[in-house]
Coordinates of N, CA, C and O and ligand atoms in Angstrom, one line a residue:
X1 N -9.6 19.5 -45.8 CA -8.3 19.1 -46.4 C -7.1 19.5 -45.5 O -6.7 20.7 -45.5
X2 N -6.7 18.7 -44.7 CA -5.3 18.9 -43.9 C -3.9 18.8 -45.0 O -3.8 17.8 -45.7
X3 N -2.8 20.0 -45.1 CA -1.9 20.1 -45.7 C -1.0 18.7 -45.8 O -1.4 17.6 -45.4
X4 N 0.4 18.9 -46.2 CA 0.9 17.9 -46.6 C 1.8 17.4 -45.1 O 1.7 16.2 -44.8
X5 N 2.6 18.3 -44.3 CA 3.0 18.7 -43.4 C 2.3 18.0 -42.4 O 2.9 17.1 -41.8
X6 N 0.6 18.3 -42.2 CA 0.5 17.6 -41.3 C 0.1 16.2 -41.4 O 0.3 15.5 -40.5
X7 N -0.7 15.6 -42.7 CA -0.8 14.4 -43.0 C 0.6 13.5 -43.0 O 0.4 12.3 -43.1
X8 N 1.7 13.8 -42.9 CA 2.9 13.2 -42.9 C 3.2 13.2 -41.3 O 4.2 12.8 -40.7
X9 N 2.6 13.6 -40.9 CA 2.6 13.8 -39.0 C 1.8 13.2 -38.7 O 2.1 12.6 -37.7
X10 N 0.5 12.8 -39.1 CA -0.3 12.2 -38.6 C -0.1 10.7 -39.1 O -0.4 9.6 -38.5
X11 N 0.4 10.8 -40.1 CA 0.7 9.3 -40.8 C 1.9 8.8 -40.0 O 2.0 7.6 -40.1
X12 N 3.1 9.5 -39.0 CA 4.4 8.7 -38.8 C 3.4 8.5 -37.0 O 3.7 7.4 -36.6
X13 N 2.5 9.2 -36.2 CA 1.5 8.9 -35.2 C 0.8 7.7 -35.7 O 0.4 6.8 -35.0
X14 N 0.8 7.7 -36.8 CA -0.5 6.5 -36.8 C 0.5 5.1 -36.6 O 0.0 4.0 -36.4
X15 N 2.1 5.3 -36.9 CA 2.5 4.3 -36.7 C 3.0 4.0 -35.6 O 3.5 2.9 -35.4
X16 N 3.0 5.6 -34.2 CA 3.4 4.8 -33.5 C 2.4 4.6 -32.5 O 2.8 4.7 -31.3
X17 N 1.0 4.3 -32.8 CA 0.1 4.2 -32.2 C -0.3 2.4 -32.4 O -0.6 1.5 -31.6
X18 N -0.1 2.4 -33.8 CA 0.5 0.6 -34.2 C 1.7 0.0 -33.4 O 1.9 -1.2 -33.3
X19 N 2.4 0.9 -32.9 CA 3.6 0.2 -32.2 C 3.2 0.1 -30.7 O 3.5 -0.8 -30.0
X20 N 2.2 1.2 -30.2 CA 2.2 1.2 -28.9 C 1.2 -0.2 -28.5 O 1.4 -0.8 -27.5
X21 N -0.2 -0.7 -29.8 CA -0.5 -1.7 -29.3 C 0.5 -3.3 -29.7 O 0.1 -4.3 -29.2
X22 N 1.4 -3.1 -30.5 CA 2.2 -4.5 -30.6 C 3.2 -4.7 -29.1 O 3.5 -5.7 -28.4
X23 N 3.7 -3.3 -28.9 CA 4.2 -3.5 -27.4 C 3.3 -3.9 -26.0 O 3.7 -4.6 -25.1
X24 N 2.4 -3.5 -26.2 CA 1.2 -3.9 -25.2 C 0.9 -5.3 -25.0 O 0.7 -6.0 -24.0
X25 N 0.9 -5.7 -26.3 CA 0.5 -7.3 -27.0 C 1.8 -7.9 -26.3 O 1.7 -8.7 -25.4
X26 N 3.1 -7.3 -26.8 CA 4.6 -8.1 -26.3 C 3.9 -8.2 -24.6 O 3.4 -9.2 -24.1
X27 N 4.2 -6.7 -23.8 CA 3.5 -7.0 -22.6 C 2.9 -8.1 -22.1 O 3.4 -8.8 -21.2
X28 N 1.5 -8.4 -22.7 CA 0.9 -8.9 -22.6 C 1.3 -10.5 -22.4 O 1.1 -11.0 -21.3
X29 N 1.9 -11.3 -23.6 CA 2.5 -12.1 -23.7 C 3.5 -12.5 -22.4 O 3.9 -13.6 -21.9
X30 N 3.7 -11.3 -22.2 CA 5.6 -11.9 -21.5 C 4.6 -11.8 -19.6 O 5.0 -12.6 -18.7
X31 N 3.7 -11.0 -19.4 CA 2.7 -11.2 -18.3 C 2.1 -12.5 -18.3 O 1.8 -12.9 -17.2
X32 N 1.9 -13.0 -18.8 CA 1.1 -14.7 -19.5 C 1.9 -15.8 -19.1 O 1.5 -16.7 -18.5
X33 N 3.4 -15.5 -19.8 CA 4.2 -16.2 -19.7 C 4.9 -16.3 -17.8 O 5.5 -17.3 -17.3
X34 N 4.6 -15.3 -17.4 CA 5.2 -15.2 -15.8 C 4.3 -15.8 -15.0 O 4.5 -15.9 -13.8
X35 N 3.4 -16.1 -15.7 CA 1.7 -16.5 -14.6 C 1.1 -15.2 -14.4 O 0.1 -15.4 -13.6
X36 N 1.1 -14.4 -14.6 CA 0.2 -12.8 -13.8 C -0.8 -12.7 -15.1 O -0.8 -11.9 -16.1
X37 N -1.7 -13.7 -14.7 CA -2.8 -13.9 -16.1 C -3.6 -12.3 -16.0 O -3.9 -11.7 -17.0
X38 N -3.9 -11.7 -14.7 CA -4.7 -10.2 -14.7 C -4.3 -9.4 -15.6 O -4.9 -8.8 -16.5
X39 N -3.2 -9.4 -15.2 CA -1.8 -8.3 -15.8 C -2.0 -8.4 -17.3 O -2.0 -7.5 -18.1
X40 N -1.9 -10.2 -17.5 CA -2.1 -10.0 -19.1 C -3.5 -10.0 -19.9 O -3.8 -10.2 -21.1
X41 N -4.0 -9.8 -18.9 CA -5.4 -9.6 -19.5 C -5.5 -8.2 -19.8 O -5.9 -7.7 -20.8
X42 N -5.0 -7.5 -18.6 CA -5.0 -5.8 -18.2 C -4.6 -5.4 -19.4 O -5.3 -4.8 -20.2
X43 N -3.1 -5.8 -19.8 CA -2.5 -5.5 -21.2 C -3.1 -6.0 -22.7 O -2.9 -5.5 -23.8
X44 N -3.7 -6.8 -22.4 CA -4.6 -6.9 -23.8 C -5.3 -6.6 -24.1 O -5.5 -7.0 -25.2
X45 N -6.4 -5.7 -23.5 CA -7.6 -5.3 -23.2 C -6.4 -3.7 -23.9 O -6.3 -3.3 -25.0
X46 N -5.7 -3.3 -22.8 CA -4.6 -2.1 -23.3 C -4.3 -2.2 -24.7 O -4.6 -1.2 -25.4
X47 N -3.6 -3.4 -25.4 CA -3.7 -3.5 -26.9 C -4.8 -3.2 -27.8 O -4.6 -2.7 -29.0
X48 N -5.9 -3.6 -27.3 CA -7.0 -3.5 -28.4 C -7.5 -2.3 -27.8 O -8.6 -2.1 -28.2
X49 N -7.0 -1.2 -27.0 CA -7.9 0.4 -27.0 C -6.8 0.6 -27.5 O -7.1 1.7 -28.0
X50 N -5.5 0.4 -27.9 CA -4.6 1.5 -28.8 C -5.0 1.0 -30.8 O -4.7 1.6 -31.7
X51 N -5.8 -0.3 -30.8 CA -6.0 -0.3 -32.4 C -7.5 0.8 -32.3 O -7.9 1.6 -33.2
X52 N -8.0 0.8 -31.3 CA -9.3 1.9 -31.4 C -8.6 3.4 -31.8 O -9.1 4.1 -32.7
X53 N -7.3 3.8 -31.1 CA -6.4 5.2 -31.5 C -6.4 4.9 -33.1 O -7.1 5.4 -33.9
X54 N -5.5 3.9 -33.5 CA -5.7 3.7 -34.6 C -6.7 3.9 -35.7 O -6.8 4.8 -36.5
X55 N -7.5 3.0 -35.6 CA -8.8 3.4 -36.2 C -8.8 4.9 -36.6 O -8.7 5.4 -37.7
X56 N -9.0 5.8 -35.0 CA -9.3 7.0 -35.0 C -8.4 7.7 -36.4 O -8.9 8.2 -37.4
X57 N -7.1 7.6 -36.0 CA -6.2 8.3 -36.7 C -6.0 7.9 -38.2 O -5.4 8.7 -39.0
X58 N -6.5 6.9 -38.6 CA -6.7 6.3 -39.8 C -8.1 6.7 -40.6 O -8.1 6.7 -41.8
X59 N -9.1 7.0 -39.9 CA -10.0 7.2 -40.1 C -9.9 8.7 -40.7 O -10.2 8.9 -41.9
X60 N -9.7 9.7 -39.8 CA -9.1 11.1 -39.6 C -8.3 11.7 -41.3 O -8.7 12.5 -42.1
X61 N -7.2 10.9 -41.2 CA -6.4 11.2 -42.1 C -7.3 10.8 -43.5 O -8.1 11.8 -43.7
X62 N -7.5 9.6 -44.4 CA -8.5 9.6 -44.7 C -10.2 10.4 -45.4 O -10.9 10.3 -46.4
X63 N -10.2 11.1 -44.0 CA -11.4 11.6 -44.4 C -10.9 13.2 -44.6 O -11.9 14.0 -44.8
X64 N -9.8 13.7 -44.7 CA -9.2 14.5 -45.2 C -9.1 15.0 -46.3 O -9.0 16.2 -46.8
X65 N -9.1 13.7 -46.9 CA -8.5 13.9 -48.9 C -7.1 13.4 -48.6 O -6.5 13.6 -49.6
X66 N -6.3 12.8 -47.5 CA -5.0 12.6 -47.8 C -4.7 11.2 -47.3 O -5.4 10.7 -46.4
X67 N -3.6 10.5 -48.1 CA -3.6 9.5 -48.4 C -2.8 8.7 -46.8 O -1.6 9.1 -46.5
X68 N -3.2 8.0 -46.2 CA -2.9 6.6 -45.3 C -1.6 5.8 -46.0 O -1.7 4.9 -46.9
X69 N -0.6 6.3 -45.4 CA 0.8 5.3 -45.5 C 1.6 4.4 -44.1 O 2.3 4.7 -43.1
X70 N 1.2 3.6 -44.6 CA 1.6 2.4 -43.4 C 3.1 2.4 -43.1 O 3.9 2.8 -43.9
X71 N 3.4 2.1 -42.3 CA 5.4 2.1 -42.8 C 5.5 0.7 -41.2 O 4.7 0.4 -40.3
X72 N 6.3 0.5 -41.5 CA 6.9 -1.0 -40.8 C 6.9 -0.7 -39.3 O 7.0 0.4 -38.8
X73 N 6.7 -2.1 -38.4 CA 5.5 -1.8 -36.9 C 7.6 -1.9 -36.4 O 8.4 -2.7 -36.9
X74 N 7.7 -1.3 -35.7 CA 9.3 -1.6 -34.6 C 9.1 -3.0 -33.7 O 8.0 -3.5 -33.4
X75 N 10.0 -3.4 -33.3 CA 10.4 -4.8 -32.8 C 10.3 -4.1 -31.2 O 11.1 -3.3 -30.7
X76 N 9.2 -4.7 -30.4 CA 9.1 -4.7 -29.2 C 9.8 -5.7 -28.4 O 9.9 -6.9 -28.7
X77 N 10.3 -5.2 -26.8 CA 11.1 -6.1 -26.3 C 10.7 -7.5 -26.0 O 10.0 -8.0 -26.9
X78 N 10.8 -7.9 -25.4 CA 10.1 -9.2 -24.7 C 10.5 -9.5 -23.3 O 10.1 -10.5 -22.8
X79 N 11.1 -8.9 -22.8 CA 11.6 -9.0 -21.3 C 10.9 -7.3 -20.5 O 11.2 -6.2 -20.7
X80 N 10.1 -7.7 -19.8 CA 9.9 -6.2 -19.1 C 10.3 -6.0 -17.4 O 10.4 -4.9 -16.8
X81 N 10.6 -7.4 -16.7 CA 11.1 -7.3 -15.5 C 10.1 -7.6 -14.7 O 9.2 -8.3 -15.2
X82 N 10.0 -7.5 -13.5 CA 9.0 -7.6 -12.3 C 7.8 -6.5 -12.8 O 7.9 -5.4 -13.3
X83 N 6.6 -7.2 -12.5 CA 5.5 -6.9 -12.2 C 5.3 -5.2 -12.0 O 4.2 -4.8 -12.2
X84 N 6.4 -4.2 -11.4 CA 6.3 -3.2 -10.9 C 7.1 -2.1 -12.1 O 6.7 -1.0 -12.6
X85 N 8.2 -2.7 -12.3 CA 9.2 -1.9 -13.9 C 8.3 -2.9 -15.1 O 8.7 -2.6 -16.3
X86 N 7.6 -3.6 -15.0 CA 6.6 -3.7 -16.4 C 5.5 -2.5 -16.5 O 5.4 -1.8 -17.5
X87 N 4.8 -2.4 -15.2 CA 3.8 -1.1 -15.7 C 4.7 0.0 -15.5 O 4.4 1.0 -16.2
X88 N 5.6 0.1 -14.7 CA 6.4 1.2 -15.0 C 6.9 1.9 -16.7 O 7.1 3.0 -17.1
X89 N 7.0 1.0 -17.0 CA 7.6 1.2 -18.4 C 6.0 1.5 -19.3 O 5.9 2.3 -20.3
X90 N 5.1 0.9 -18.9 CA 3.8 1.2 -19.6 C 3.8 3.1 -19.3 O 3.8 4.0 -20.1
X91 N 3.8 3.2 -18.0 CA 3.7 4.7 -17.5 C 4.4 5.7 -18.7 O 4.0 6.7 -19.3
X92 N 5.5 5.1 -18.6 CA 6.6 5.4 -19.4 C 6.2 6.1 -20.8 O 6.2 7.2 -21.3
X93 N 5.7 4.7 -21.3 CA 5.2 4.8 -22.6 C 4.3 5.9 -22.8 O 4.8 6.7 -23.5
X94 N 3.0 6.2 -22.5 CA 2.2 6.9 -22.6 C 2.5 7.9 -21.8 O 1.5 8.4 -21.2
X95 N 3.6 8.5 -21.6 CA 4.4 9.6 -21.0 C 5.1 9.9 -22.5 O 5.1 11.1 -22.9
X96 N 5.5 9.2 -23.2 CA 6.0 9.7 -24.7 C 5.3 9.9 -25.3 O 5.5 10.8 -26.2
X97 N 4.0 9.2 -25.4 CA 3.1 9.2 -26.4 C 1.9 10.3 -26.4 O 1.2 10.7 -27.4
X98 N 2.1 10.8 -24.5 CA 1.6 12.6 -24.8 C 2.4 13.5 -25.1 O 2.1 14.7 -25.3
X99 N 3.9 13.0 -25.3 CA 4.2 14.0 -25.8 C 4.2 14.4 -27.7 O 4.2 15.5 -28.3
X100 N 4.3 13.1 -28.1 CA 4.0 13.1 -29.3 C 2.7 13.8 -29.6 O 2.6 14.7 -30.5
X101 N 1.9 13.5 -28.9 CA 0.4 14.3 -29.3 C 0.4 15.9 -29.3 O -0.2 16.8 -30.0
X102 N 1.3 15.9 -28.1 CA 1.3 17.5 -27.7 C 2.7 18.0 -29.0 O 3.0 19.2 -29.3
X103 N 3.1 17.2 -29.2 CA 3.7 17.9 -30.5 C 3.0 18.0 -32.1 O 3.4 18.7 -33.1
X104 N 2.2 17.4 -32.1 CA 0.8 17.2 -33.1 C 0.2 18.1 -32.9 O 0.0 18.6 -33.9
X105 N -0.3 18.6 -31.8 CA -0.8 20.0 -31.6 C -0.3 21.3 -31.9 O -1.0 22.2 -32.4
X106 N 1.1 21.3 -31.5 CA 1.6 22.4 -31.2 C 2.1 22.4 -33.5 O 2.0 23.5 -34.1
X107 N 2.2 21.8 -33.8 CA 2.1 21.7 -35.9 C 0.9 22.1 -35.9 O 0.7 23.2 -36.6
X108 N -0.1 21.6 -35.3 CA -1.7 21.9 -35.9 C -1.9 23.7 -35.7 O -2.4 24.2 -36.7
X109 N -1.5 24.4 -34.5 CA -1.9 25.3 -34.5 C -0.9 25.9 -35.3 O -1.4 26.8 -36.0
X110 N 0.0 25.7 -35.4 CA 1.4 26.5 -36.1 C 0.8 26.7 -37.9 O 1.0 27.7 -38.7
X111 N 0.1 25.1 -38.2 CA -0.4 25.2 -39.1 C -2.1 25.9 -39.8 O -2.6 25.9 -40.9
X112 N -2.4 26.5 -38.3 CA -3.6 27.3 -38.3 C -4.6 26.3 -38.9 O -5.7 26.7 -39.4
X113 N -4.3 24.6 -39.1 CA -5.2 24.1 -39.0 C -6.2 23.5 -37.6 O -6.0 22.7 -36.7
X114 N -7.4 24.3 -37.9 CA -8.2 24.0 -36.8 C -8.8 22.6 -36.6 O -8.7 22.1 -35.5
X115 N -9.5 22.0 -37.6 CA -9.9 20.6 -37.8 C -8.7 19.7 -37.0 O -8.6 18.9 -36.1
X116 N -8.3 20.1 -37.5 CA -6.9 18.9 -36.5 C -6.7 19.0 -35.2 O -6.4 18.0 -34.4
X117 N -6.8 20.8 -34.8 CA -6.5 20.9 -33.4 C -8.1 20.5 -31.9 O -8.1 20.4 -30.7
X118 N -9.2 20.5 -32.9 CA -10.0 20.0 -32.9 C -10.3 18.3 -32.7 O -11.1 17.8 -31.9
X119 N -9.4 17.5 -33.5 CA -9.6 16.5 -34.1 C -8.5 15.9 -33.0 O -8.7 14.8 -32.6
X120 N -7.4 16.6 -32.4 CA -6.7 16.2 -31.4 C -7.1 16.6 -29.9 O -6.3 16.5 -29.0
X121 N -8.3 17.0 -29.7 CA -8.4 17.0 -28.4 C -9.0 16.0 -28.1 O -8.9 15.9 -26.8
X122 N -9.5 15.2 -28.4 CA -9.7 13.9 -27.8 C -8.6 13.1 -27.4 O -8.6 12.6 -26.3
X123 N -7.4 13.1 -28.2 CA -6.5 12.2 -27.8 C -5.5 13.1 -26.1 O -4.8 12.9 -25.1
X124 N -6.0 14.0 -26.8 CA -5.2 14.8 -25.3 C -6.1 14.6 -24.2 O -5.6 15.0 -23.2
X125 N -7.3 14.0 -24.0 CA -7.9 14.0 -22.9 C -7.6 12.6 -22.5 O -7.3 12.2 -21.4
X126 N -7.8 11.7 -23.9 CA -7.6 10.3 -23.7 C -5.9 10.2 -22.7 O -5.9 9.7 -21.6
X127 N -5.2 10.6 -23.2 CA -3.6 10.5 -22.9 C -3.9 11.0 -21.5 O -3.4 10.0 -20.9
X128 N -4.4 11.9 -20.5 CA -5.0 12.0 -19.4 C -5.0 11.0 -18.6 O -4.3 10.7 -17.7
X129 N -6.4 10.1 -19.3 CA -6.8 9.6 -18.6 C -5.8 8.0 -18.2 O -5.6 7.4 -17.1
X130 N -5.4 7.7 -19.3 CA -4.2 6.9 -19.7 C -3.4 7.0 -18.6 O -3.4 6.1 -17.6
X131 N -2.4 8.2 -18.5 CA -1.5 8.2 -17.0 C -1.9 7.8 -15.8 O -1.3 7.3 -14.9
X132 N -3.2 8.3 -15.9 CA -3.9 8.4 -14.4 C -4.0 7.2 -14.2 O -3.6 6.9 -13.1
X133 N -4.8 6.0 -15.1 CA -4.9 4.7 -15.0 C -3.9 3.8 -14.1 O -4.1 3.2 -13.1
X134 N -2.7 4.1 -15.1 CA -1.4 3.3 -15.1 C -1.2 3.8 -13.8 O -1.3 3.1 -12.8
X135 N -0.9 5.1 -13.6 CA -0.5 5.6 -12.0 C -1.1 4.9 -10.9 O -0.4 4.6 -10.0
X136 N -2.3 4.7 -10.9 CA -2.9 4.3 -10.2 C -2.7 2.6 -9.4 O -2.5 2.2 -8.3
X137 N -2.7 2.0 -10.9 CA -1.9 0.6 -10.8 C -0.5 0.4 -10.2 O 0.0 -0.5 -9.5
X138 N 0.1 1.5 -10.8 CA 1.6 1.4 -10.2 C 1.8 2.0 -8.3 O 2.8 1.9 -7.6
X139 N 0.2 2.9 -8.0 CA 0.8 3.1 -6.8 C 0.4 2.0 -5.8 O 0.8 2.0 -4.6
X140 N -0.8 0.7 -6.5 CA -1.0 0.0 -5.8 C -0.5 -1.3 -5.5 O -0.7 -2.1 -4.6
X141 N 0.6 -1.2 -7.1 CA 1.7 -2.3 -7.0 C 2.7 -2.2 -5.5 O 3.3 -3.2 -4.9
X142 N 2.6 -0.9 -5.2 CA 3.9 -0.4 -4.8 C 3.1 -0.9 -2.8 O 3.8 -1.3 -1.9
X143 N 2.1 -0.8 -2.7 CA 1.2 -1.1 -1.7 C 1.4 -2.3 -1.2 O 1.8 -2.8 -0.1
X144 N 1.0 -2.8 -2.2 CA 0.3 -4.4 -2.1 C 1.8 -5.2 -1.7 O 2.0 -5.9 -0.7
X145 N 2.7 -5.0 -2.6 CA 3.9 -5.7 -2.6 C 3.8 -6.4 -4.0 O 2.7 -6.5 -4.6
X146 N 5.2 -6.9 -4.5 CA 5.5 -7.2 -5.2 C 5.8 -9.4 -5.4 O 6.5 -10.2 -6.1
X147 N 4.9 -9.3 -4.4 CA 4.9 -11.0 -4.1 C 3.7 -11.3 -3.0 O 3.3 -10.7 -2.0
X148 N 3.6 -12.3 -3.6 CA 2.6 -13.1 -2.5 C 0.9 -12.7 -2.4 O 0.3 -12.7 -3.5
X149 N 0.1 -12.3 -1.2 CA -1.0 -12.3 -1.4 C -1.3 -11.0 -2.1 O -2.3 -10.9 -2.8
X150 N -0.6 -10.0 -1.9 CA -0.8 -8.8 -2.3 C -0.9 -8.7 -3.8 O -1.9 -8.4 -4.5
X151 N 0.7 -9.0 -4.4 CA 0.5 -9.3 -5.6 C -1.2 -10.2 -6.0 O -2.3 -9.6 -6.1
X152 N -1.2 -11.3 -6.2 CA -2.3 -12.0 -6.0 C -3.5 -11.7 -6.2 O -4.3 -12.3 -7.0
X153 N -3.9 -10.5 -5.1 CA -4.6 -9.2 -4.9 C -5.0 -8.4 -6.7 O -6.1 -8.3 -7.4
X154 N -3.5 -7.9 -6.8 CA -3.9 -6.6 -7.7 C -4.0 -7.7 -9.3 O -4.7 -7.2 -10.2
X155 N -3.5 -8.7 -9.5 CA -3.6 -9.5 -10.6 C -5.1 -9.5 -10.6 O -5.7 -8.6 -11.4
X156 N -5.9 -10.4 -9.9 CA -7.2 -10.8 -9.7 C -8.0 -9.3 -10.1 O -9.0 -9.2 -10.9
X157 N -7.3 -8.1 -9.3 CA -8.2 -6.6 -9.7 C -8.0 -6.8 -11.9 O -9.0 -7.1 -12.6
X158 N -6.9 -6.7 -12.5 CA -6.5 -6.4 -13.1 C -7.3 -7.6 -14.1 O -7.4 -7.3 -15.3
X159 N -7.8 -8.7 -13.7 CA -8.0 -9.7 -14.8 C -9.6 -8.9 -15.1 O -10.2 -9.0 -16.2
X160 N -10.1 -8.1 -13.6 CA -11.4 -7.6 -14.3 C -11.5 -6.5 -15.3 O -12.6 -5.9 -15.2
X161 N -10.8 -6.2 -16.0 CA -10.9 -5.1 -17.1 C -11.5 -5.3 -18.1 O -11.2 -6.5 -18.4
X162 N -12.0 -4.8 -18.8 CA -12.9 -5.3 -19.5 C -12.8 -3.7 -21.1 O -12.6 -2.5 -20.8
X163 N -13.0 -4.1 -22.5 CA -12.5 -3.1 -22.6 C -13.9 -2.0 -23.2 O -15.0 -2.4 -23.6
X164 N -13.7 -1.2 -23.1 CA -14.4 0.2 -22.9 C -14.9 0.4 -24.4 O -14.2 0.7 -25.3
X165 N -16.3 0.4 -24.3 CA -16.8 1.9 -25.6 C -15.5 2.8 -25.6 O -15.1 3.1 -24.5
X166 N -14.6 3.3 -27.0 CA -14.7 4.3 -26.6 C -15.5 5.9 -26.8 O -16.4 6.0 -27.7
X167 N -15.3 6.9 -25.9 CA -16.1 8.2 -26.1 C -16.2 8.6 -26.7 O -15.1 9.1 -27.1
X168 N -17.2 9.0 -27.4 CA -17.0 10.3 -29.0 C -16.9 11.5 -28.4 O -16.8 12.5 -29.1
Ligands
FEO1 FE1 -2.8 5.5 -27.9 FE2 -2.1 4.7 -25.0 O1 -2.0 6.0 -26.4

């Protein structure tokens, strides 16, 4: 049984873990729309591992004893810019979204509940590996170039993603 405190924390996470895949989706879309079919493959494949966070966190809360409250998904942009400030802004994203976690933690322990602090180390590893991804893409946007065959290049890498078991 997680207290009231933190099920009201994990429930306003669970929504912005619903926001982070509708933004991914926008992504996705507005990559589709530019022609960088990789890119929006890369980002849709990215949409559907943030409804797996979901799941998790729905599941979690849940099996608590405490009640799952949905609350309304935010309006994602639809313009993200060149190929290079689009995953920049992804970087971005999951640069807030550890921090949200790491503020989920830092309640869980305050709350001396352990199940949770427990229950959140996955996402703290996950969020790891997340940056490292994106970084990675963004250092080879920054390589390749932002036009022509290079671009070209990292699209074609990007259409092969494919999405992941995730780890228990
Ligand atoms: Fe669910 Fe990308 O963090």
């Amino acid at each position: 049984m997680i207290n009231k405190k933190m099920s009201d924390a994990l429930n306003k996470h669970l929504n912005a873990e619903l926001y982070s895949s509708y933004l991914y989706l926008a992504m996705s879309a507005y990559a589709s729309f530019k022609g960088l079919k990789g890119a929006s493959n890369w980002l849709y494949m990215q949409a559907q591992e943030e409804m797996i966070h979901v799941k998790k966190m729905y599941e979690y809360i849940d099996s608590q004893g405490a009640q799952v409250v949905l609350q309304a998904i935010d309006t994602p942009p639809s313009d993200f810019g060149s190929p290079l400030e689009l995953f920049n802004s992804v970087l971005a994203h999951e640069q807030k979204v550890t921090g949200l976690i790491n503020d989920l933690m830092t309640l869980a322990v305050a709350e001396s509940d352990h199940a949770t602090q427990t229950f959140l180390q996955w996402f703290i590893t996950e969020q790891v590996e997340e940056e490292q991804s994106v970084g990675e893409i963004i250092d080879r946007i920054k390589l390749a170039g932002e036009t022509g065959a290079g671009l070209f290049m990292i699209d074609n890498e990007l259409g092969a993603r494919v999405l992941a078991a995730p780890v228990e």
